[in-house]
Amino acid sequence: MKKILLLILMCLFTLGFSQKKKRAAKPKAIVEKETAIIYTESDAENTQEARIIAGFLKQNPGHAKTDYFKRKLIAIITADNSPEAKPVIKPLSKNEIAKITSNNELNNSKTLASNTANTSSNTARTVNYASVGNTSKKAGPSEKDKKTASMLTHLFNNDPMDKEAYINIKNRSRCNLIVKISGLKKYYNLEVPANGQNYLLVEKGEYILTTMVCDAKYSSLKKINKDIEIELNLRD
């Protein structure tokens, strides 16, 4: 009797282990949604992304709120200007003001004239100016600025022979993605944060998109000849 009971328990254990292994081996399904990018008035109203507003303006010429969205677009672009790039005028101290105002040469009209005489007969002059906090040249544009500029140029380009298109990838999963976009001539990597999105411009053509959505592998062949949006998520 004990042997029979032991045999039954072993069979049940083996069956349960087998089913658990099958469940563990079952890959998670990735849900992909590809759409042409269409911008709505609501999108433009609620966003702070320059590309969305620019896209709406391009797709909706003559819209009643065109001027409003143009002002919003300009405000967003110019808001990124670095304050460090602008000279800061610092106020003079009382001692510095007294020193400047007591300088007789500042009240001498002859010293304000162009100095065309022999400088050997003139004494050296020192003129004090308000100090400037930062006189260095403006730093070059950041990668983000370059990316935004390229995107706006693309969006407002009405040339049908435009050789570029852009991919916007929405990541609906809880995991960060690195999407590899491989073509015959070009290769790109795009980082997409969890529950976020990111985009880039690519040359039109065929590409293989690969990434890992959490622990599920994604691979898809795309013929990109227009701006598209791809949404990735894991099936519940």
Tab-separated table of C-alpha atoms in Angstrom:
chain	number	residue	atom	x	y	z
A	1	MET	CA	0.000	0.000	0.000
A	2	LYS	CA	2.827	2.361	0.878
A	3	LYS	CA	4.531	1.607	-2.430
A	4	ILE	CA	1.364	2.441	-4.357
A	5	LEU	CA	0.905	5.690	-2.424
A	6	LEU	CA	4.542	6.635	-3.014
A	7	LEU	CA	4.180	5.905	-6.734
A	8	ILE	CA	1.082	8.115	-6.975
A	9	LEU	CA	2.888	10.973	-5.187
A	10	MET	CA	5.862	10.659	-7.543
A	11	CYS	CA	3.558	10.780	-10.576
A	12	LEU	CA	1.799	13.860	-9.272
A	13	PHE	CA	5.139	15.579	-8.545
A	14	THR	CA	6.469	14.761	-12.012
A	15	LEU	CA	3.291	16.020	-13.676
A	16	GLY	CA	3.294	19.270	-11.667
A	17	PHE	CA	6.982	19.906	-12.384
A	18	SER	CA	6.433	19.298	-16.097
A	19	GLN	CA	3.532	21.757	-16.260
A	20	LYS	CA	5.496	24.384	-14.310
A	21	LYS	CA	8.425	24.022	-16.702
A	22	LYS	CA	6.134	24.467	-19.696
A	23	ARG	CA	4.627	27.610	-18.194
A	24	ALA	CA	8.082	29.031	-17.459
A	25	ALA	CA	9.257	28.303	-21.000
A	26	LYS	CA	6.306	30.048	-22.606
A	27	PRO	CA	7.576	33.376	-23.981
A	28	LYS	CA	5.729	36.545	-23.229
A	29	ALA	CA	3.907	38.064	-26.180
A	30	ILE	CA	4.735	41.593	-27.313
A	31	VAL	CA	1.938	43.818	-28.477
A	32	GLU	CA	2.977	46.137	-31.317
A	33	LYS	CA	0.911	48.974	-32.704
A	34	GLU	CA	2.150	50.912	-35.729
A	35	THR	CA	0.387	54.066	-36.890
A	36	ALA	CA	1.024	57.036	-39.127
A	37	ILE	CA	1.659	60.092	-36.990
A	38	ILE	CA	-1.318	62.432	-36.823
A	39	TYR	CA	-1.271	65.447	-34.512
A	40	THR	CA	-4.501	66.788	-33.052
A	41	GLU	CA	-5.343	70.165	-31.605
A	42	SER	CA	-5.530	68.515	-28.186
A	43	ASP	CA	-1.999	67.135	-28.637
A	44	ALA	CA	-0.644	70.578	-29.501
A	45	GLU	CA	-2.572	72.213	-26.652
A	46	ASN	CA	-1.388	69.856	-23.929
A	47	THR	CA	2.232	69.299	-24.931
A	48	GLN	CA	5.493	71.065	-24.238
A	49	GLU	CA	7.284	69.282	-27.090
A	50	ALA	CA	8.234	71.482	-30.017
A	51	ARG	CA	7.983	68.652	-32.554
A	52	ILE	CA	4.322	67.945	-31.739
A	53	ILE	CA	3.301	71.583	-32.131
A	54	ALA	CA	5.345	71.910	-35.329
A	55	GLY	CA	3.761	68.717	-36.667
A	56	PHE	CA	0.271	69.999	-35.922
A	57	LEU	CA	0.993	73.306	-37.682
A	58	LYS	CA	2.284	71.476	-40.748
A	59	GLN	CA	-0.684	69.090	-40.909
A	60	ASN	CA	-3.241	71.835	-40.261
A	61	PRO	CA	-2.325	74.927	-42.305
A	62	GLY	CA	-4.767	77.796	-41.847
A	63	HIS	CA	-6.068	76.496	-38.524
A	64	ALA	CA	-7.915	79.096	-36.426
A	65	LYS	CA	-5.296	78.838	-33.643
A	66	THR	CA	-2.231	78.896	-35.907
A	67	ASP	CA	-0.877	82.158	-34.482
A	68	TYR	CA	-1.353	80.921	-30.921
A	69	PHE	CA	0.507	77.690	-31.574
A	70	LYS	CA	3.297	79.525	-33.412
A	71	ARG	CA	3.817	81.725	-30.338
A	72	LYS	CA	3.797	78.654	-28.116
A	73	LEU	CA	6.311	76.916	-30.366
A	74	ILE	CA	8.673	79.899	-30.301
A	75	ALA	CA	8.339	80.167	-26.513
A	76	ILE	CA	9.275	76.509	-26.056
A	77	ILE	CA	12.286	76.760	-28.348
A	78	THR	CA	13.637	79.971	-26.824
A	79	ALA	CA	13.013	78.786	-23.254
A	80	ASP	CA	16.094	76.561	-23.543
A	81	ASN	CA	18.452	79.527	-23.915
A	82	SER	CA	21.105	79.207	-21.251
A	83	PRO	CA	21.338	82.209	-18.881
A	84	GLU	CA	25.073	81.503	-18.578
A	85	ALA	CA	25.457	82.492	-22.207
A	86	LYS	CA	24.343	86.050	-21.463
A	87	PRO	CA	26.743	88.570	-19.866
A	88	VAL	CA	25.761	89.560	-16.360
A	89	ILE	CA	26.427	93.160	-15.373
A	90	LYS	CA	27.373	93.406	-11.721
A	91	PRO	CA	26.680	96.669	-9.813
A	92	LEU	CA	29.682	98.753	-8.804
A	93	SER	CA	30.561	99.276	-5.166
A	94	LYS	CA	30.501	102.737	-3.581
A	95	ASN	CA	34.299	102.863	-3.552
A	96	GLU	CA	34.482	102.021	-7.252
A	97	ILE	CA	31.907	104.699	-8.104
A	98	ALA	CA	33.793	107.295	-6.031
A	99	LYS	CA	37.045	106.379	-7.755
A	100	ILE	CA	35.520	106.716	-11.225
A	101	THR	CA	33.768	110.019	-10.546
A	102	SER	CA	36.921	111.508	-8.998
A	103	ASN	CA	38.944	110.727	-12.110
A	104	ASN	CA	39.523	114.135	-13.785
A	105	GLU	CA	40.182	112.496	-17.132
A	106	LEU	CA	36.537	111.431	-17.342
A	107	ASN	CA	35.553	115.102	-17.228
A	108	ASN	CA	38.182	116.186	-19.718
A	109	SER	CA	36.687	116.411	-23.191
A	110	LYS	CA	40.122	116.134	-24.746
A	111	THR	CA	40.560	112.616	-23.466
A	112	LEU	CA	37.292	111.549	-25.112
A	113	ALA	CA	38.547	112.523	-28.543
A	114	SER	CA	40.204	110.036	-30.821
A	115	ASN	CA	43.819	109.516	-29.803
A	116	THR	CA	45.729	110.528	-32.933
A	117	ALA	CA	48.565	112.391	-31.216
A	118	ASN	CA	51.930	110.930	-30.316
A	119	THR	CA	51.272	108.566	-27.421
A	120	SER	CA	54.760	109.072	-26.034
A	121	SER	CA	53.744	112.453	-24.591
A	122	ASN	CA	50.627	111.103	-22.906
A	123	THR	CA	50.507	109.374	-19.569
A	124	ALA	CA	48.902	105.993	-19.325
A	125	ARG	CA	45.172	106.040	-18.568
A	126	THR	CA	43.150	103.513	-16.628
A	127	VAL	CA	39.407	103.436	-17.156
A	128	ASN	CA	37.256	101.239	-14.922
A	129	TYR	CA	34.164	99.554	-16.326
A	130	ALA	CA	31.414	97.590	-14.699
A	131	SER	CA	32.637	94.029	-14.354
A	132	VAL	CA	31.077	91.353	-16.500
A	133	GLY	CA	30.238	88.062	-14.856
A	134	ASN	CA	30.778	85.872	-17.906
A	135	THR	CA	32.358	87.129	-21.123
A	136	SER	CA	33.157	83.746	-22.591
A	137	LYS	CA	31.755	82.824	-25.951
A	138	LYS	CA	28.387	81.155	-26.011
A	139	ALA	CA	28.663	77.410	-25.730
A	140	GLY	CA	27.774	75.414	-28.792
A	141	PRO	CA	24.342	73.822	-29.147
A	142	SER	CA	23.739	70.669	-27.140
A	143	GLU	CA	22.832	67.344	-28.741
A	144	LYS	CA	19.245	67.909	-27.636
A	145	ASP	CA	19.196	71.314	-29.395
A	146	LYS	CA	20.637	69.797	-32.563
A	147	LYS	CA	18.073	67.013	-32.479
A	148	THR	CA	15.210	69.487	-32.022
A	149	ALA	CA	16.508	71.708	-34.831
A	150	SER	CA	16.787	68.747	-37.219
A	151	MET	CA	13.286	67.615	-36.330
A	152	LEU	CA	11.749	71.064	-36.894
A	153	THR	CA	13.575	71.397	-40.215
A	154	HIS	CA	12.193	68.014	-41.267
A	155	LEU	CA	8.646	68.790	-40.166
A	156	PHE	CA	8.513	72.089	-42.049
A	157	ASN	CA	10.136	70.636	-45.148
A	158	ASN	CA	7.501	70.247	-47.864
A	159	ASP	CA	9.896	68.679	-50.374
A	160	PRO	CA	8.375	65.343	-51.510
A	161	MET	CA	11.926	64.139	-52.198
A	162	ASP	CA	12.877	64.475	-48.530
A	163	LYS	CA	15.156	61.519	-47.821
A	164	GLU	CA	14.430	61.354	-44.093
A	165	ALA	CA	11.561	60.107	-41.961
A	166	TYR	CA	11.256	59.843	-38.250
A	167	ILE	CA	10.300	57.057	-35.906
A	168	ASN	CA	8.603	57.781	-32.614
A	169	ILE	CA	8.607	54.801	-30.258
A	170	LYS	CA	6.230	54.676	-27.309
A	171	ASN	CA	7.248	52.279	-24.580
A	172	ARG	CA	4.227	51.129	-22.569
A	173	SER	CA	6.202	48.595	-20.539
A	174	ARG	CA	7.821	48.980	-17.098
A	175	CYS	CA	11.319	48.381	-18.532
A	176	ASN	CA	13.756	50.736	-20.244
A	177	LEU	CA	14.404	49.884	-23.893
A	178	ILE	CA	17.368	50.199	-26.215
A	179	VAL	CA	15.961	49.782	-29.711
A	180	LYS	CA	18.461	48.802	-32.395
A	181	ILE	CA	17.487	50.039	-35.848
A	182	SER	CA	19.632	48.239	-38.424
A	183	GLY	CA	19.651	49.094	-42.131
A	184	LEU	CA	21.879	48.270	-45.084
A	185	LYS	CA	23.730	51.579	-44.828
A	186	LYS	CA	22.774	53.046	-41.456
A	187	TYR	CA	22.607	51.775	-37.913
A	188	TYR	CA	20.939	53.560	-35.010
A	189	ASN	CA	20.375	52.989	-31.288
A	190	LEU	CA	17.427	54.635	-29.577
A	191	GLU	CA	16.963	54.693	-25.811
A	192	VAL	CA	13.319	54.736	-24.725
A	193	PRO	CA	12.481	55.094	-21.013
A	194	ALA	CA	9.903	52.931	-19.264
A	195	ASN	CA	6.382	54.288	-19.816
A	196	GLY	CA	7.888	56.995	-22.021
A	197	GLN	CA	8.768	57.725	-25.620
A	198	ASN	CA	11.634	58.871	-27.810
A	199	TYR	CA	12.213	59.566	-31.495
A	200	LEU	CA	14.924	59.983	-34.105
A	201	LEU	CA	15.322	60.812	-37.769
A	202	VAL	CA	16.476	58.047	-40.106
A	203	GLU	CA	17.145	57.772	-43.800
A	204	LYS	CA	14.181	56.264	-45.591
A	205	GLY	CA	14.554	52.568	-46.312
A	206	GLU	CA	14.174	49.100	-44.832
A	207	TYR	CA	15.258	48.461	-41.247
A	208	ILE	CA	15.173	45.632	-38.753
A	209	LEU	CA	14.074	46.837	-35.315
A	210	THR	CA	15.175	44.704	-32.373
A	211	THR	CA	14.965	45.148	-28.609
A	212	MET	CA	14.126	43.351	-25.374
A	213	VAL	CA	10.821	44.411	-23.827
A	214	CYS	CA	11.622	43.344	-20.276
A	215	ASP	CA	12.511	39.656	-20.878
A	216	ALA	CA	10.660	39.299	-24.200
A	217	LYS	CA	12.494	39.629	-27.499
A	218	TYR	CA	11.117	41.951	-30.181
A	219	SER	CA	12.190	41.895	-33.819
A	220	SER	CA	10.400	43.407	-36.803
A	221	LEU	CA	11.196	44.379	-40.384
A	222	LYS	CA	10.003	47.886	-41.248
A	223	LYS	CA	9.922	49.729	-44.546
A	224	ILE	CA	10.128	53.326	-43.438
A	225	ASN	CA	9.122	55.807	-46.131
A	226	LYS	CA	7.090	58.173	-43.943
A	227	ASP	CA	6.901	59.334	-40.337
A	228	ILE	CA	5.597	56.515	-38.164
A	229	GLU	CA	4.881	55.778	-34.527
A	230	ILE	CA	5.414	52.354	-32.959
A	231	GLU	CA	3.936	51.435	-29.590
A	232	LEU	CA	5.391	48.466	-27.719
A	233	ASN	CA	3.950	46.674	-24.701
A	234	LEU	CA	3.714	43.238	-23.126
A	235	ARG	CA	0.469	41.320	-23.385
A	236	ASP	CA	-1.240	40.847	-20.017
